[in-house]
Short mmCIF file of C-alpha atoms in Angstrom, two decimals:
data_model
loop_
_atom_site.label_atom_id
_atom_site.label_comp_id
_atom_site.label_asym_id
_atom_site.label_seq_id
_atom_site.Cartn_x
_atom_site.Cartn_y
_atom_site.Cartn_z
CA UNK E 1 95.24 127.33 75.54
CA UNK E 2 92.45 125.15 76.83
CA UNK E 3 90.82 126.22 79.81
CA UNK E 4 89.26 124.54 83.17
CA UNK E 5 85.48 124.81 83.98
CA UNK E 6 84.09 123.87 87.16
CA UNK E 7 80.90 122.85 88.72
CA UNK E 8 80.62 123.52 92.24
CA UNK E 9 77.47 121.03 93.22
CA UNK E 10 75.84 121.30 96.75
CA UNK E 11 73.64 119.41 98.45
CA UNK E 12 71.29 120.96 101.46
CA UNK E 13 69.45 119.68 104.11
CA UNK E 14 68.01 121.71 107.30
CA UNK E 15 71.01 123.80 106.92
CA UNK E 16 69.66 127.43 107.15
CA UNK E 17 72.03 128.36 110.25
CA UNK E 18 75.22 127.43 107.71
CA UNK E 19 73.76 127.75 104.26
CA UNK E 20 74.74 131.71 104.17
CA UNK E 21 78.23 131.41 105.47
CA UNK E 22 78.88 128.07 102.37
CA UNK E 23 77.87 130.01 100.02
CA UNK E 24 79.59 133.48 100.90
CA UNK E 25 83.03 131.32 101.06
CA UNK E 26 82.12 130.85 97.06
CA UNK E 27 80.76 134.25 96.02
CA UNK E 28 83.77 135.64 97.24
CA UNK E 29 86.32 133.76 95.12
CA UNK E 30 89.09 135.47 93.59
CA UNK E 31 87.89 133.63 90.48
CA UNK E 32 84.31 132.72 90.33
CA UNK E 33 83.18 129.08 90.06
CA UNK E 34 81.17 128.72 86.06
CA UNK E 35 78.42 127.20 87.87
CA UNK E 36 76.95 126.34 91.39
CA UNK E 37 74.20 124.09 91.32
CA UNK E 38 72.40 123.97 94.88
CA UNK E 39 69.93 120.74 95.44
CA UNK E 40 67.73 121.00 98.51
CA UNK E 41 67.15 117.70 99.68
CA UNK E 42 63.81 118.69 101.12
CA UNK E 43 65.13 120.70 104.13
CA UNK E 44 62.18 121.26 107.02
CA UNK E 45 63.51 124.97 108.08
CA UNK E 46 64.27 127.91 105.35
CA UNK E 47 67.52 126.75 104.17
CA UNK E 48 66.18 127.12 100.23
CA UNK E 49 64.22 130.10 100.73
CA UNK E 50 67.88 131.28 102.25
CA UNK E 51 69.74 129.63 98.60
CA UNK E 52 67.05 131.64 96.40
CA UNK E 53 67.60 134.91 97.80
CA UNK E 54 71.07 135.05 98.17
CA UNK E 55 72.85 137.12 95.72
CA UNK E 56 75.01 134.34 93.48
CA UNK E 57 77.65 135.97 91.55
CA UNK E 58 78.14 133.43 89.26
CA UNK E 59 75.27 131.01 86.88
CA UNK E 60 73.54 129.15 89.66
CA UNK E 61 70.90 125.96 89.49
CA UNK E 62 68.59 125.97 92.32
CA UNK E 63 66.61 122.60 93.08
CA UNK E 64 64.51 121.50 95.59
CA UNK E 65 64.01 117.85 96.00
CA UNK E 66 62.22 115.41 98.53
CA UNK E 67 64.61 114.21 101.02
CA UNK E 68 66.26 111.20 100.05
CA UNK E 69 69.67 111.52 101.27
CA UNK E 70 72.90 113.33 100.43
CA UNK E 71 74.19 110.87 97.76
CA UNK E 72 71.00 111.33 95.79
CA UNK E 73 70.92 115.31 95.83
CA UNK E 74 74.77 114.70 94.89
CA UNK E 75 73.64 112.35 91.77
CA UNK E 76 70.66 114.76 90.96
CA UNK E 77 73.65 117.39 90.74
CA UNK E 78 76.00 115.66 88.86
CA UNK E 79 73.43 114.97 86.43
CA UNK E 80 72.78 119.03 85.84
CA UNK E 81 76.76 119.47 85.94
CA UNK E 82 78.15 120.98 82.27
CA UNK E 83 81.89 121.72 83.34
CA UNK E 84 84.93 119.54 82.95
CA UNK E 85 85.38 119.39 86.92
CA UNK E 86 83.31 118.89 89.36
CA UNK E 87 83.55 119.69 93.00
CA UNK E 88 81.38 118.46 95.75
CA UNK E 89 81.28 120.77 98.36
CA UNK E 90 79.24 120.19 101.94
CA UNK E 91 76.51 123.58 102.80
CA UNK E 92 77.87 123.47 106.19
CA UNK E 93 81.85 123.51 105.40
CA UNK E 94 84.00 126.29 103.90
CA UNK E 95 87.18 126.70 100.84
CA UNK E 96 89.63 129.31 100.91
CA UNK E 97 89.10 132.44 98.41
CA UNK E 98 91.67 130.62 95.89
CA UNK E 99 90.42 127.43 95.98
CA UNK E 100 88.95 127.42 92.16
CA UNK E 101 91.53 130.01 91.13
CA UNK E 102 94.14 127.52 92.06
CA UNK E 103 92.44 124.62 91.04
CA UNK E 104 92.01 125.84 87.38
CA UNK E 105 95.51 126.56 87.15
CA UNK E 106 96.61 123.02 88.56
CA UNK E 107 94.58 121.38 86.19
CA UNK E 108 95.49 123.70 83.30
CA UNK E 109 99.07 123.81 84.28
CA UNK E 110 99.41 119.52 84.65
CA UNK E 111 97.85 118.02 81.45
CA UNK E 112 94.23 118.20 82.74
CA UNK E 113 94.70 115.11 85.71
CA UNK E 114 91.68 113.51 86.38
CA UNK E 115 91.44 114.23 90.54
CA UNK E 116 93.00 116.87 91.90
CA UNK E 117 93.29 116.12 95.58
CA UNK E 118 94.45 118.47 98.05
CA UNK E 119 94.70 119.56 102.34
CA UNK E 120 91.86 120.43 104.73
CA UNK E 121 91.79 121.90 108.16
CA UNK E 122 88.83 121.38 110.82
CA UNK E 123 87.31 123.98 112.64
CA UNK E 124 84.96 123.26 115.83
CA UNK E 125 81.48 125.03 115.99
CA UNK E 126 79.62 124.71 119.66
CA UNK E 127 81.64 120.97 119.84
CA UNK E 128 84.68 120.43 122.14
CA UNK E 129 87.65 119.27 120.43
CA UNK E 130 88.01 116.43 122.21
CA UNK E 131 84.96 114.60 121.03
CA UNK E 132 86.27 114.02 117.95
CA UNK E 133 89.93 114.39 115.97
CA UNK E 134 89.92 114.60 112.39
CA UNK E 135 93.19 114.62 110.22
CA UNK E 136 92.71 116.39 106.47
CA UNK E 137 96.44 116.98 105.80
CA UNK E 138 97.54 114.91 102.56
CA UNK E 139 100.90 114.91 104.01
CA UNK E 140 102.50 114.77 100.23
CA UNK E 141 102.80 116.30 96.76
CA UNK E 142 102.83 114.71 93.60
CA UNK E 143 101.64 113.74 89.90
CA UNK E 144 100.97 109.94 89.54
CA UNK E 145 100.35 107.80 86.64
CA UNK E 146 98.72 105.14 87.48
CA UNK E 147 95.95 104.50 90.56
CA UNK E 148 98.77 102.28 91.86
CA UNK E 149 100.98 104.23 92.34
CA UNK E 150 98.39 106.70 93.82
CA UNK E 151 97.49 104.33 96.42
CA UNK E 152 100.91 103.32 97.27
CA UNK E 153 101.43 106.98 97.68
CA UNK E 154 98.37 107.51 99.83
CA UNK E 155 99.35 104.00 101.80
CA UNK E 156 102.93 105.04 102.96
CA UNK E 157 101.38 108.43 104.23
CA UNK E 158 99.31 106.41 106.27
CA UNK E 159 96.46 109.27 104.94
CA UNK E 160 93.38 108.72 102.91
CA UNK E 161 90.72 111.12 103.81
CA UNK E 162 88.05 109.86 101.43
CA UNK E 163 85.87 113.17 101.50
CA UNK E 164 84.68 114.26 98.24
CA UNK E 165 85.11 118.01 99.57
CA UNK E 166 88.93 117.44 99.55
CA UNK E 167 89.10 116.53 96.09
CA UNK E 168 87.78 117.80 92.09
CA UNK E 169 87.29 114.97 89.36
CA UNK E 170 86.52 115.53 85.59
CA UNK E 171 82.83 114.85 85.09
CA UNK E 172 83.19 112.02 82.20
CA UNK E 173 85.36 110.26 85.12
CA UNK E 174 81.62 109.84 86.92
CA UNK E 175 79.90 109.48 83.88
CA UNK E 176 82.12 106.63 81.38
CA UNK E 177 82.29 104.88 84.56
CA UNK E 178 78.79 105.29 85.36
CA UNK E 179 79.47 105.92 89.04
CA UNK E 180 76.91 106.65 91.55
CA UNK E 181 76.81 107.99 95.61
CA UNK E 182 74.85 105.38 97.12
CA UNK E 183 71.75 107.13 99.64
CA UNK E 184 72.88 105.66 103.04
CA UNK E 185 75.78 107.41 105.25
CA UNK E 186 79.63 107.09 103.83
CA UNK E 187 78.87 107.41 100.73
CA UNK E 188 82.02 109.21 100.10
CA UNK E 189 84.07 106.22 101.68
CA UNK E 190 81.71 103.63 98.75
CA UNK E 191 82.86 106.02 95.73
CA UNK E 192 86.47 106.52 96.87
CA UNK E 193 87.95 103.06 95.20
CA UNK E 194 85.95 102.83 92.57
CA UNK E 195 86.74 106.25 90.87
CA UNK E 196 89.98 106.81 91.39
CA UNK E 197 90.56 103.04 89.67
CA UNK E 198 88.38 104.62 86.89
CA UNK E 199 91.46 107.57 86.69
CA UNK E 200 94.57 107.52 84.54
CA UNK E 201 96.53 110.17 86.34
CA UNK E 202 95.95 112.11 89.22
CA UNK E 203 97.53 114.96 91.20
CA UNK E 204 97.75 115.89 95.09
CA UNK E 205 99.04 118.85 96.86
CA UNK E 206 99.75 119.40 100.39
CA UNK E 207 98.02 122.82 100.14
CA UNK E 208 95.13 123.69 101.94
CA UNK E 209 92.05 125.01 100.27
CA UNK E 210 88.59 123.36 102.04
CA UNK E 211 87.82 123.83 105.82
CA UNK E 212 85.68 121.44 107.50
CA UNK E 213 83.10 122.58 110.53
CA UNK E 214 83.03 120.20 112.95
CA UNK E 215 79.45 120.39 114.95
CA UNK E 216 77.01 118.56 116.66
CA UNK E 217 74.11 116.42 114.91
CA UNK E 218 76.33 116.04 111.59
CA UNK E 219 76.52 112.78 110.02
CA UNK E 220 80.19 112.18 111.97
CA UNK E 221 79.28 113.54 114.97
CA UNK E 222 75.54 111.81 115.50
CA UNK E 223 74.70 108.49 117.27
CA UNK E 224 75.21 105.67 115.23
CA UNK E 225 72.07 104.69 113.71
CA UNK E 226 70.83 102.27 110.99
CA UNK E 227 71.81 104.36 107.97
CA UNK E 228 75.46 104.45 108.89
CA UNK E 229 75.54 100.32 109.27
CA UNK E 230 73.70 100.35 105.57
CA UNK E 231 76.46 102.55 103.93
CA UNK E 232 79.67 100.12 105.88
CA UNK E 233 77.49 97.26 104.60
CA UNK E 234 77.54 98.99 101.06
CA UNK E 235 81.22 99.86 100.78
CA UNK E 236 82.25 96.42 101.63
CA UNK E 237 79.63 95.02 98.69
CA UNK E 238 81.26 97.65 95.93
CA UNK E 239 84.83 96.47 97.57
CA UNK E 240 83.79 92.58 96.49
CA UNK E 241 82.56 94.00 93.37
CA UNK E 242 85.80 95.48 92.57
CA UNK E 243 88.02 92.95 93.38
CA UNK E 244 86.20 90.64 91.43
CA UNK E 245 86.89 92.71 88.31
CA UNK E 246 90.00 93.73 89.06
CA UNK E 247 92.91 91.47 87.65
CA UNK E 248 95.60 93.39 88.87
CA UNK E 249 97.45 91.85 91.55
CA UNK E 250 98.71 94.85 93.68
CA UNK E 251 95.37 96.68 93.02
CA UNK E 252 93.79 93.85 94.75
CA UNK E 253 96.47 93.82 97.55
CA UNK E 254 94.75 97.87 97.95
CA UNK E 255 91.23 96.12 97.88
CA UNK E 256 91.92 93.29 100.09
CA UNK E 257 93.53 95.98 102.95
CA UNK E 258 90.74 98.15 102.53
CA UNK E 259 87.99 95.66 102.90
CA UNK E 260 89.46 94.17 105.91
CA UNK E 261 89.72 97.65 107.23
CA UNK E 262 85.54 98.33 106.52
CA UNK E 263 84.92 94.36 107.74
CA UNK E 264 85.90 95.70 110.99
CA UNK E 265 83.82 98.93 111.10
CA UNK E 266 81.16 97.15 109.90
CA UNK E 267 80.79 95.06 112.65
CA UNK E 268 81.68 97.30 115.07
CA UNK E 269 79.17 99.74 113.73
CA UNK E 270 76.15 96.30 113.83
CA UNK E 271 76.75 96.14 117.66
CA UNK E 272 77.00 100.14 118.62
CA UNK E 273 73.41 100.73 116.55
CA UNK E 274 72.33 97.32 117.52
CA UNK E 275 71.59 95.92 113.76
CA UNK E 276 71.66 92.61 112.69
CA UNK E 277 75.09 91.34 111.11
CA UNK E 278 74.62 90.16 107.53
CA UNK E 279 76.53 86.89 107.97
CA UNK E 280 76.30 86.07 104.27
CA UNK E 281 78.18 89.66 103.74
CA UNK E 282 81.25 87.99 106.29
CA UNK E 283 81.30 84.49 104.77
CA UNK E 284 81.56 86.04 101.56
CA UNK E 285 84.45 88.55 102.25
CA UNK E 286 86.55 86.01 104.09
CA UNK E 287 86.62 83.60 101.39
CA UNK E 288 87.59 86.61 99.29
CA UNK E 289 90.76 87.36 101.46
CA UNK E 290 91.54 84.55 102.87
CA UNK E 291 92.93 85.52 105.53
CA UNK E 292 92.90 83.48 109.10
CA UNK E 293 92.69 86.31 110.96
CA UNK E 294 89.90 88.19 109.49
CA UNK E 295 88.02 85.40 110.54
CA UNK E 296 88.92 84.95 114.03
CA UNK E 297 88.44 88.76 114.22
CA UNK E 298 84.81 88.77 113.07
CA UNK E 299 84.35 85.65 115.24
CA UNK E 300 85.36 87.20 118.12
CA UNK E 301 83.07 90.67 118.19
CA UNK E 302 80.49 88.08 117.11
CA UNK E 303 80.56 86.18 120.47
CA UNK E 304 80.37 87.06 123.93
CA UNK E 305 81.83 85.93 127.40
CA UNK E 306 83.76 82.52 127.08
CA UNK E 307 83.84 82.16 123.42
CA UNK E 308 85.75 85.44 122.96
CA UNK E 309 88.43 84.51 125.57
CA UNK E 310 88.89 81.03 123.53
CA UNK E 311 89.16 83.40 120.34
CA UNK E 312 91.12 85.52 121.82
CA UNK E 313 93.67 82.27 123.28
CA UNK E 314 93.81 80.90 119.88
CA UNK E 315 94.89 84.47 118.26
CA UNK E 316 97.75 84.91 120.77
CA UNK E 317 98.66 81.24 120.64
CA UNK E 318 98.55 81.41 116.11
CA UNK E 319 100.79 84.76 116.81
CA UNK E 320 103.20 83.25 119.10
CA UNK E 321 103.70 80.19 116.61
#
C-alpha cells in the first residue's frame, strides 16, 4: 500500500525564546515527520544558532535567509519540500504528539485528499485573554468532492480559520497551480481561496492536533501597521483575480461574500494604520459585486461628520423600503 510523506516547513524570525519548545513538539512525535526544513528569515537574536544545535530526530534542512517576510521563507521552503504533504507549521506554536501519525493515516486511509484540515486550540503566553478571542474549532467532519461543497460546508459552520498551521496540502497542489505566499501580513488569508479551488477533494476533522500561542508582538497581536494594510490590499486583488477566472456561478457567490468581507477590513485596517485607501482597488471591486450596499459601506468609513450621517440616513431609509 502507498504510503504518506510529509514535509514539515518552518519559518523563523527572532524566535529564540519559542524556537526550542516548536521544535521539541516535533521531535517527540509518535511517528517522526520525513523531513523538517527550518528557514531563518534573518532573525537578529540566536534563534538559528538554537535550530542548528538542537538534536533533530528526523532529516532536517537548515537555512538562513535575509529577512524578507514569512511568506517568502514559506516559498523558499516549499521549494526544498520532497514529500507528498506539506505542513506549514509557525516556530512559536505547538501540534499534539499524533499529529503526523494521524495525518498519514487520514490521508492513507481516504484516497490521498488533497487538504486535510483539522481543530486548533489557543493557549495565552504573558497576554490576558481578553485582548484577543480566537476560535480554531472546525466545528464538522467530512470528505467533500468538490471545493463547493467544501465551502458550503465551511459557510454553514459559520468557521473558516484560514491558518495554514490548521491544515496539510499535497505539494503538486502548490506547485501545478503555481501558488505563492505573498511577503506582506495575511498571507495565509491571500492563499486560502485560491488553493483549495486548485483541490479536487478534501477532508476535515473536528479533531484537534495544532495549538496556537497567543502572545504579545505577534503578527495578530501587534499594532496595525503598513504591512498588514498591504496583505488586505493583496487578498482582495487575488479575490478579483479569481473571480474573473472563475465561471462557476456559486463559486463566485463564495468569492463575491468573501471579498465584501476583506473590502471591509481593508478599509478599516487604511484608517487604524493611517494609510492611504487605494480608491482604484474600491471602484474596481464594487463594479465586480455590484452590490448597493458595498458601496454605501465604503462611502461611509470614507467620510466624516455630516456626510456619514447622510450615508448612514440613506442605508436605513434603502432598508426600510
Amino acid at each position: 500500500m502507498k504510503k504518506a510523506s510529509i514535509s514539515v516547513i518552518m519559518p523563523a524570525f527572532n524566535v529564540s525564546r519559542y524556537m526550542e519548545e516548536a521544535l521539541t513538539s516535533m521531535a517527540h512525535q509518535e511517528t517522526l515527520p520525513d523531513e523538517v526544513i527550518v528557514v531563518d528569515d534573518g532573525s537578529a537574536d540566536d534563534t538559528l544558532a538554537l535550530v542548528e544545535k538542537f538534536q533533530h530526530p528526523y532529516p532536517v534542512k537548515i537555512l538562513s535567509t535575509r529577512n524578507q517576510g514569512q511568506g517568502c521563507a514559506r516559498n523558499l521552503g516549499l521549494s526544498l519540500a520532497s514529500c507528498e504533504y506539506v505542513y506549514f507549521f509557525d516556530s512559536d506554536d505547538l501540534v499534539t504528539p499524533d499529529f503526523i501519525s494521524d495525518m498519514k493515516d487520514l490521508a492513507e486511509d481516504n484516497a490521498f485528499p488533497d487538504i486535510i484540515f483539522f481543530s486548533g486550540r489557543s493557549f495565552y503566553d504573558g497576554i490576558d485573554e481578553s485582548v484577543i478571542q480566537l476560535e480554531y474549532d472546525r466545528g464538522f467532519d467530512g470528505v467533500f468532492e468538490s471545493s463547493i461543497e467544501l465551502l458550503e460546508a465551511f459557510r454553514a459552520s459559520g468557521r473558516f480559520s484560514a491558518s495554514t498551521c490548521l491544515y496539510m496540502s499535497r505539494r503538486r497542489l502548490w506547485t501545478d497551480a503555481s501558488l505563492r505566499f505573498i511577503q506582506h501580513f495575511h498571507e495565509d488569508e491571500c492563499i486560502l481561496y485560491p488553493l483549495v479551488m486548485a483541490a479536487r477533494r478534501c477532508l476535515v476533522t473536528q479533531r484537534v492536533y495544532f495549538e496556537r500561542r497567543i502572545r504579545l508582538n505577534s503578527t495578530m497581536t501587534q499594532h496595525k501597521v503598513p504591512k498588514h494594510v498591504q496583505g488586505m490590499h493583496a487578498t482582495v486583488r487575488t479575490l478579483l483575480m479569481l473571480n474573473r477566472k472563475v465561471r462557476d456561478r456559486q463559486l463566485t457567490t463564495f468569492i463575491h461574500r468573501r471579498m465584501r468581507l476583506f473590502l471591509k477590513r481593508y478599509v478599516s485596517l487604511c484608517r487604524s494604520a493611517g494609510t492611504e485607501i487605494d480608491l482604484n482597488l474600491l471602484v474596481r471591486a464594487c463594479l465586480e459585486l455590484r452590490d448597493p450596499t458595498v458601496l454605501a459601506y465604503l462611502l461611509y468609513y470614507l467620510f466624516d461628520g455630516q456626510a456619514r450621517g447622510r450615508i448612514r440616513r440613506c442605508m436605513r431609509a434603502g432598508s426600510r423600503g
